[in-house]
mmCIF file of C-alpha atoms in Angstrom:
data_model
loop_
_atom_site.group_PDB
_atom_site.id
_atom_site.type_symbol
_atom_site.label_atom_id
_atom_site.label_comp_id
_atom_site.label_asym_id
_atom_site.label_seq_id
_atom_site.Cartn_x
_atom_site.Cartn_y
_atom_site.Cartn_z
ATOM 1 C CA MET G 470 8.111 -17.149 28.259
ATOM 2 C CA SER G 471 9.047 -19.792 25.716
ATOM 3 C CA ARG G 472 10.215 -18.846 22.259
ATOM 4 C CA THR G 473 9.229 -20.610 19.076
ATOM 5 C CA LYS G 474 12.223 -22.339 17.583
ATOM 6 C CA LYS G 475 13.004 -21.284 14.046
ATOM 7 C CA THR G 476 13.159 -24.049 11.489
ATOM 8 C CA GLY G 477 14.717 -24.595 8.099
ATOM 9 C CA ASN G 478 11.292 -24.187 6.554
ATOM 10 C CA ASP G 479 10.963 -20.800 8.240
ATOM 11 C CA ALA G 480 14.235 -19.614 6.729
ATOM 12 C CA GLN G 481 13.225 -20.979 3.349
ATOM 13 C CA ASP G 482 9.940 -19.082 3.523
ATOM 14 C CA TRP G 483 11.816 -15.868 4.241
ATOM 15 C CA ASP G 484 14.026 -16.458 1.223
ATOM 16 C CA THR G 485 11.013 -17.229 -0.968
ATOM 17 C CA ALA G 486 9.208 -14.068 0.128
ATOM 18 C CA ARG G 487 12.358 -11.955 -0.279
ATOM 19 C CA ASP G 488 13.024 -13.223 -3.790
ATOM 20 C CA ALA G 489 9.391 -12.861 -4.844
ATOM 21 C CA VAL G 490 9.327 -9.183 -3.896
ATOM 22 C CA ARG G 491 12.820 -8.401 -5.165
ATOM 23 C CA ASP G 492 12.333 -10.070 -8.541
ATOM 24 C CA ASN G 493 8.915 -8.458 -9.123
ATOM 25 C CA ALA G 494 9.470 -5.093 -7.494
ATOM 26 C CA SER G 495 8.303 -2.982 -10.443
ATOM 27 C CA GLU G 496 5.073 -4.919 -10.897
ATOM 28 C CA LEU G 497 4.263 -4.939 -7.195
ATOM 29 C CA SER G 498 5.081 -1.252 -6.746
ATOM 30 C CA ALA G 499 2.540 -0.361 -9.436
ATOM 31 C CA MET G 500 -0.305 -2.045 -7.558
ATOM 32 C CA THR G 501 -2.630 0.312 -5.722
ATOM 33 C CA SER G 502 -4.925 -2.010 -3.776
ATOM 34 C CA HIS G 503 -4.556 -4.899 -1.374
ATOM 35 C CA THR G 504 -6.749 -7.014 -3.645
ATOM 36 C CA ASP G 505 -4.181 -6.645 -6.429
ATOM 37 C CA LEU G 506 -1.388 -7.618 -4.052
ATOM 38 C CA LEU G 507 -3.354 -10.552 -2.683
ATOM 39 C CA GLY G 508 -4.284 -11.680 -6.183
ATOM 40 C CA TRP G 509 -0.629 -11.629 -7.182
ATOM 41 C CA ALA G 510 0.300 -13.624 -4.090
ATOM 42 C CA LYS G 511 -2.392 -16.207 -4.855
ATOM 43 C CA ALA G 512 -1.260 -16.519 -8.462
ATOM 44 C CA ASN G 513 2.275 -17.152 -7.254
ATOM 45 C CA GLY G 514 1.442 -19.560 -4.437
ATOM 46 C CA ILE G 515 2.510 -17.394 -1.518
ATOM 47 C CA ASP G 516 -0.880 -16.426 -0.081
ATOM 48 C CA THR G 517 -1.104 -18.857 2.839
ATOM 49 C CA GLY G 518 0.108 -19.079 6.415
ATOM 50 C CA SER G 519 3.419 -17.701 7.553
ATOM 51 C CA LEU G 520 4.644 -17.351 3.978
ATOM 52 C CA PHE G 521 2.104 -14.638 3.275
ATOM 53 C CA ALA G 522 3.036 -12.869 6.515
ATOM 54 C CA LYS G 523 6.655 -12.856 5.371
ATOM 55 C CA PHE G 524 5.604 -11.622 1.934
ATOM 56 C CA LYS G 525 3.868 -8.676 3.622
ATOM 57 C CA ALA G 526 6.989 -8.022 5.681
ATOM 58 C CA GLU G 527 9.161 -8.015 2.560
ATOM 59 C CA LEU G 528 6.763 -5.608 0.837
ATOM 60 C CA ARG G 529 7.242 -3.228 3.738
ATOM 61 C CA LYS G 530 11.009 -3.699 3.988
ATOM 62 C CA GLN G 531 11.873 -3.532 0.317
ATOM 63 C CA LEU G 532 9.148 -1.381 -1.231
ATOM 64 C CA HIS G 533 7.717 0.530 1.747
ATOM 65 C CA ILE G 534 4.289 -0.943 1.010
ATOM 66 C CA ASP G 535 2.273 -1.534 4.181
ATOM 67 C CA TYR G 536 -0.224 -4.166 3.056
ATOM 68 C CA ASP G 537 -2.431 -3.881 6.144
ATOM 69 C CA ALA G 538 -2.568 -0.078 5.862
ATOM 70 C CA VAL G 539 -3.435 -0.296 2.156
ATOM 71 C CA ARG G 540 -6.200 -2.769 2.974
ATOM 72 C CA GLN G 541 -7.578 -0.573 5.753
ATOM 73 C CA ARG G 542 -7.688 2.470 3.465
ATOM 74 C CA THR G 543 -9.695 0.402 0.992
ATOM 75 C CA PHE G 544 -12.051 -0.688 3.767
ATOM 76 C CA ASP G 545 -12.477 2.874 5.026
ATOM 77 C CA ALA G 546 -13.253 4.215 1.560
ATOM 78 C CA ARG G 547 -15.867 1.521 0.982
ATOM 79 C CA TRP G 548 -17.327 2.160 4.441
ATOM 80 C CA GLU G 549 -17.820 5.833 3.644
ATOM 81 C CA GLN G 550 -19.730 4.852 0.509
ATOM 82 C CA MET G 551 -21.872 2.440 2.520
ATOM 83 C CA ASP G 552 -22.576 5.139 5.081
ATOM 84 C CA GLN G 553 -24.132 7.274 2.357
ATOM 85 C CA GLN G 554 -26.117 4.360 0.909
ATOM 86 C CA ALA G 555 -27.363 3.244 4.327
ATOM 87 C CA ARG G 556 -29.376 6.443 4.785
ATOM 88 C CA THR G 557 -31.938 5.185 2.296
ATOM 89 C CA ALA G 558 -31.393 1.430 2.680
ATOM 90 C CA PRO G 559 -33.752 -0.981 4.486
ATOM 91 C CA GLN G 560 -32.977 -1.299 8.183
ATOM 92 C CA ILE G 561 -33.214 -4.278 10.522
ATOM 93 C CA VAL G 562 -32.474 -4.850 14.203
ATOM 94 C CA LEU G 563 -30.800 -7.939 15.649
ATOM 95 C CA TYR G 564 -29.588 -8.926 19.102
ATOM 96 C CA ALA G 565 -26.487 -11.087 19.519
ATOM 97 C CA ALA G 566 -24.608 -12.734 22.356
ATOM 98 C CA GLY G 567 -22.002 -15.416 22.885
ATOM 99 C CA ASP G 568 -21.223 -17.510 25.932
ATOM 100 C CA GLY G 569 -17.548 -18.293 26.298
ATOM 101 C CA GLU G 570 -18.097 -20.736 29.136
ATOM 102 C CA VAL G 571 -20.232 -23.151 27.119
ATOM 103 C CA ALA G 572 -19.077 -22.017 23.637
ATOM 104 C CA SER G 573 -22.524 -21.086 22.375
ATOM 105 C CA PHE G 574 -24.125 -18.143 20.593
ATOM 106 C CA ALA G 575 -27.477 -16.646 19.752
ATOM 107 C CA VAL G 576 -28.813 -14.143 17.256
ATOM 108 C CA CYS G 577 -32.444 -13.125 17.532
ATOM 109 C CA SER G 578 -35.062 -10.448 17.065
ATOM 110 C CA ALA G 579 -36.647 -8.494 19.898
ATOM 111 C CA ASP G 580 -37.878 -10.591 22.847
ATOM 112 C CA GLY G 581 -35.772 -13.507 21.620
ATOM 113 C CA GLU G 582 -38.025 -14.195 18.669
ATOM 114 C CA ASP G 583 -37.120 -16.475 15.746
ATOM 115 C CA PRO G 584 -33.551 -17.151 16.910
ATOM 116 C CA TRP G 585 -30.463 -18.710 15.388
ATOM 117 C CA TYR G 586 -28.542 -20.376 18.189
ATOM 118 C CA GLY G 587 -26.296 -23.283 19.091
ATOM 119 C CA ASP G 588 -22.691 -24.263 19.688
ATOM 120 C CA PHE G 589 -19.800 -22.613 17.898
ATOM 121 C CA HIS G 590 -18.067 -24.635 15.209
ATOM 122 C CA ASP G 591 -14.303 -25.103 15.043
ATOM 123 C CA ASN G 592 -14.032 -22.597 12.190
ATOM 124 C CA ASP G 593 -15.522 -19.906 14.451
ATOM 125 C CA LYS G 594 -12.140 -19.896 16.225
ATOM 126 C CA VAL G 595 -13.563 -19.297 19.693
ATOM 127 C CA ALA G 596 -11.271 -20.668 22.391
ATOM 128 C CA ALA G 597 -12.687 -22.081 25.600
ATOM 129 C CA ASP G 598 -13.702 -19.426 28.141
ATOM 130 C CA ASP G 599 -12.893 -16.563 25.757
ATOM 131 C CA GLN G 600 -15.924 -14.376 26.323
ATOM 132 C CA ASP G 601 -14.775 -11.523 24.102
ATOM 133 C CA ALA G 602 -14.160 -13.842 21.154
ATOM 134 C CA ALA G 603 -17.551 -15.496 21.722
ATOM 135 C CA ASP G 604 -19.371 -12.161 21.611
ATOM 136 C CA VAL G 605 -17.490 -10.983 18.526
ATOM 137 C CA ALA G 606 -18.188 -14.279 16.746
ATOM 138 C CA ALA G 607 -21.884 -14.003 17.630
ATOM 139 C CA ALA G 608 -21.921 -10.447 16.270
ATOM 140 C CA CYS G 609 -20.364 -11.662 13.025
ATOM 141 C CA LYS G 610 -23.124 -14.252 12.754
ATOM 142 C CA ALA G 611 -25.683 -11.458 13.096
ATOM 143 C CA VAL G 612 -23.973 -9.635 10.233
ATOM 144 C CA TYR G 613 -24.099 -12.839 8.184
ATOM 145 C CA LEU G 614 -27.827 -13.251 8.887
ATOM 146 C CA ALA G 615 -28.483 -9.647 7.871
ATOM 147 C CA GLY G 616 -26.541 -10.317 4.691
ATOM 148 C CA GLN G 617 -28.737 -13.304 3.923
ATOM 149 C CA ALA G 618 -31.812 -11.121 4.361
ATOM 150 C CA ARG G 619 -30.280 -8.567 2.002
ATOM 151 C CA GLU G 620 -29.642 -11.226 -0.632
ATOM 152 C CA LEU G 621 -33.165 -12.614 -0.323
ATOM 153 C CA ALA G 622 -34.681 -9.184 -0.859
ATOM 154 C CA GLN G 623 -32.096 -8.375 -3.555
ATOM 155 C CA HIS G 624 -31.086 -5.122 -1.910
ATOM 156 C CA GLU G 625 -27.719 -3.608 -2.769
ATOM 157 C CA LEU G 626 -27.144 -2.767 0.898
ATOM 158 C CA ILE G 627 -28.913 -3.258 4.199
ATOM 159 C CA GLY G 628 -28.562 -1.402 7.485
ATOM 160 C CA LEU G 629 -28.186 -3.404 10.690
ATOM 161 C CA ARG G 630 -28.680 -2.029 14.166
ATOM 162 C CA LEU G 631 -26.912 -4.620 16.282
ATOM 163 C CA VAL G 632 -27.509 -4.833 20.023
ATOM 164 C CA VAL G 633 -24.806 -6.564 22.092
ATOM 165 C CA SER G 634 -23.668 -6.664 25.707
ATOM 166 C CA ASN G 635 -19.897 -6.484 25.344
ATOM 167 C CA HIS G 636 -17.956 -3.299 24.716
ATOM 168 C CA ARG G 637 -15.291 -5.349 22.931
ATOM 169 C CA VAL G 638 -17.711 -5.802 20.046
ATOM 170 C CA THR G 639 -16.714 -2.828 17.919
ATOM 171 C CA LEU G 640 -17.004 -1.756 14.326
ATOM 172 C CA GLU G 641 -13.402 -2.780 13.783
ATOM 173 C CA SER G 642 -14.096 -6.314 15.010
ATOM 174 C CA VAL G 643 -16.938 -6.896 12.520
ATOM 175 C CA GLN G 644 -16.081 -4.522 9.679
ATOM 176 C CA ARG G 645 -14.589 -7.138 7.374
ATOM 177 C CA ASP G 646 -17.745 -9.249 7.649
ATOM 178 C CA CYS G 647 -19.894 -6.184 7.029
ATOM 179 C CA LEU G 648 -17.987 -5.356 3.852
ATOM 180 C CA ARG G 649 -18.176 -8.966 2.689
ATOM 181 C CA HIS G 650 -21.961 -9.126 3.124
ATOM 182 C CA ASP G 651 -22.845 -5.488 2.229
ATOM 183 C CA VAL G 652 -24.234 -4.753 5.678
ATOM 184 C CA PHE G 653 -23.795 -1.321 7.248
ATOM 185 C CA VAL G 654 -23.827 -1.852 10.994
ATOM 186 C CA THR G 655 -24.329 0.434 13.946
ATOM 187 C CA ILE G 656 -23.628 -1.156 17.313
ATOM 188 C CA ASP G 657 -25.536 -0.517 20.542
ATOM 189 C CA VAL G 658 -23.961 -1.896 23.700
ATOM 190 C CA VAL G 659 -26.471 -2.427 26.515
ATOM 191 C CA ASP G 660 -25.385 -3.103 30.089
ATOM 192 C CA ASP G 661 -28.694 -4.426 31.379
ATOM 193 C CA ALA G 662 -29.117 -8.122 30.554
ATOM 194 C CA ALA G 663 -32.869 -7.578 30.249
ATOM 195 C CA ASP G 664 -32.223 -5.402 27.191
ATOM 196 C CA ASN G 665 -30.528 -8.203 25.247
ATOM 197 C CA PRO G 666 -32.680 -11.340 24.897
ATOM 198 C CA ALA G 667 -29.859 -13.149 23.080
ATOM 199 C CA LEU G 668 -28.070 -13.565 26.420
ATOM 200 C CA GLU G 669 -30.766 -15.972 27.561
ATOM 201 C CA VAL G 670 -31.273 -17.635 24.193
ATOM 202 C CA CYS G 671 -27.607 -18.597 23.851
ATOM 203 C CA ARG G 672 -28.006 -20.792 26.940
ATOM 204 C CA LEU G 673 -30.874 -22.820 25.458
ATOM 205 C CA PRO G 674 -30.142 -26.527 24.894
ATOM 206 C CA GLY G 675 -29.832 -27.853 21.351
ATOM 207 C CA PHE G 676 -29.541 -25.699 18.283
ATOM 208 C CA ARG G 677 -31.525 -23.922 15.578
ATOM 209 C CA GLY G 678 -29.990 -23.122 12.216
ATOM 210 C CA TRP G 679 -30.117 -19.801 10.423
ATOM 211 C CA ARG G 680 -32.096 -21.378 7.591
ATOM 212 C CA GLU G 681 -34.980 -21.812 10.043
ATOM 213 C CA VAL G 682 -35.175 -18.052 10.588
ATOM 214 C CA SER G 683 -37.809 -16.211 8.560
ATOM 215 C CA LEU G 684 -35.800 -13.599 6.728
ATOM 216 C CA THR G 685 -38.944 -12.074 5.257
ATOM 217 C CA ASP G 686 -40.396 -11.586 8.740
ATOM 218 C CA LEU G 687 -37.089 -10.147 9.891
ATOM 219 C CA LEU G 688 -37.198 -7.553 7.159
ATOM 220 C CA ALA G 689 -40.880 -6.752 7.640
ATOM 221 C CA ALA G 690 -40.791 -6.578 11.441
ATOM 222 C CA ASP G 691 -37.788 -4.321 11.743
ATOM 223 C CA GLN G 692 -38.632 -1.606 9.245
ATOM 224 C CA GLY G 693 -38.448 1.591 11.233
ATOM 225 C CA SER G 694 -38.296 -0.222 14.590
ATOM 226 C CA GLU G 695 -36.513 1.237 17.586
ATOM 227 C CA VAL G 696 -34.274 -0.490 20.090
ATOM 228 C CA ALA G 697 -35.610 -0.244 23.615
#
């Protein structure tokens, strides 16, 4: 196993992160949310790349502030609120699948209707032949599409029943996207390929953008629907 060689820039970043936390310890210690900490880092130019990772490490070392744990507590609290809201929110059903071999995805309604499909973009961060990453990325696109439907209908929250075929697609893997788009998701994993039409759609040639999907039909068709 090769090791990454440390550079002068790496050492400088550590010093920058150390000094930033040390010199602002009182202010940082008073912050109670990850958004406050992130906002401070952005305002001080240390919110990107390895520098931010070192800033988080210095928070833990010097102030015993675990940034990731603080963020997760915020996410969990918001998720509990969404859980309550989702009981009376509109509900939709979407099917999603990725194909790591050909780097494609599909999101569709039942029977493969009105799909959004095509190749992944570079910013989807799906490496070649990474099936798990492809399925998670496809699931995140389904969350995004549900969020667009929510915005169109001007709902505060929307419920999404998401059908996938990979057990690696979990709440944890899509939660950040759900919080960003105000979508409360429940995930059904089906083992039979016939129960997930997106598996076939993601192999179709060409592409079809999400703006071609009828969000109004999506909302109307899935009210009270059941997954087979």
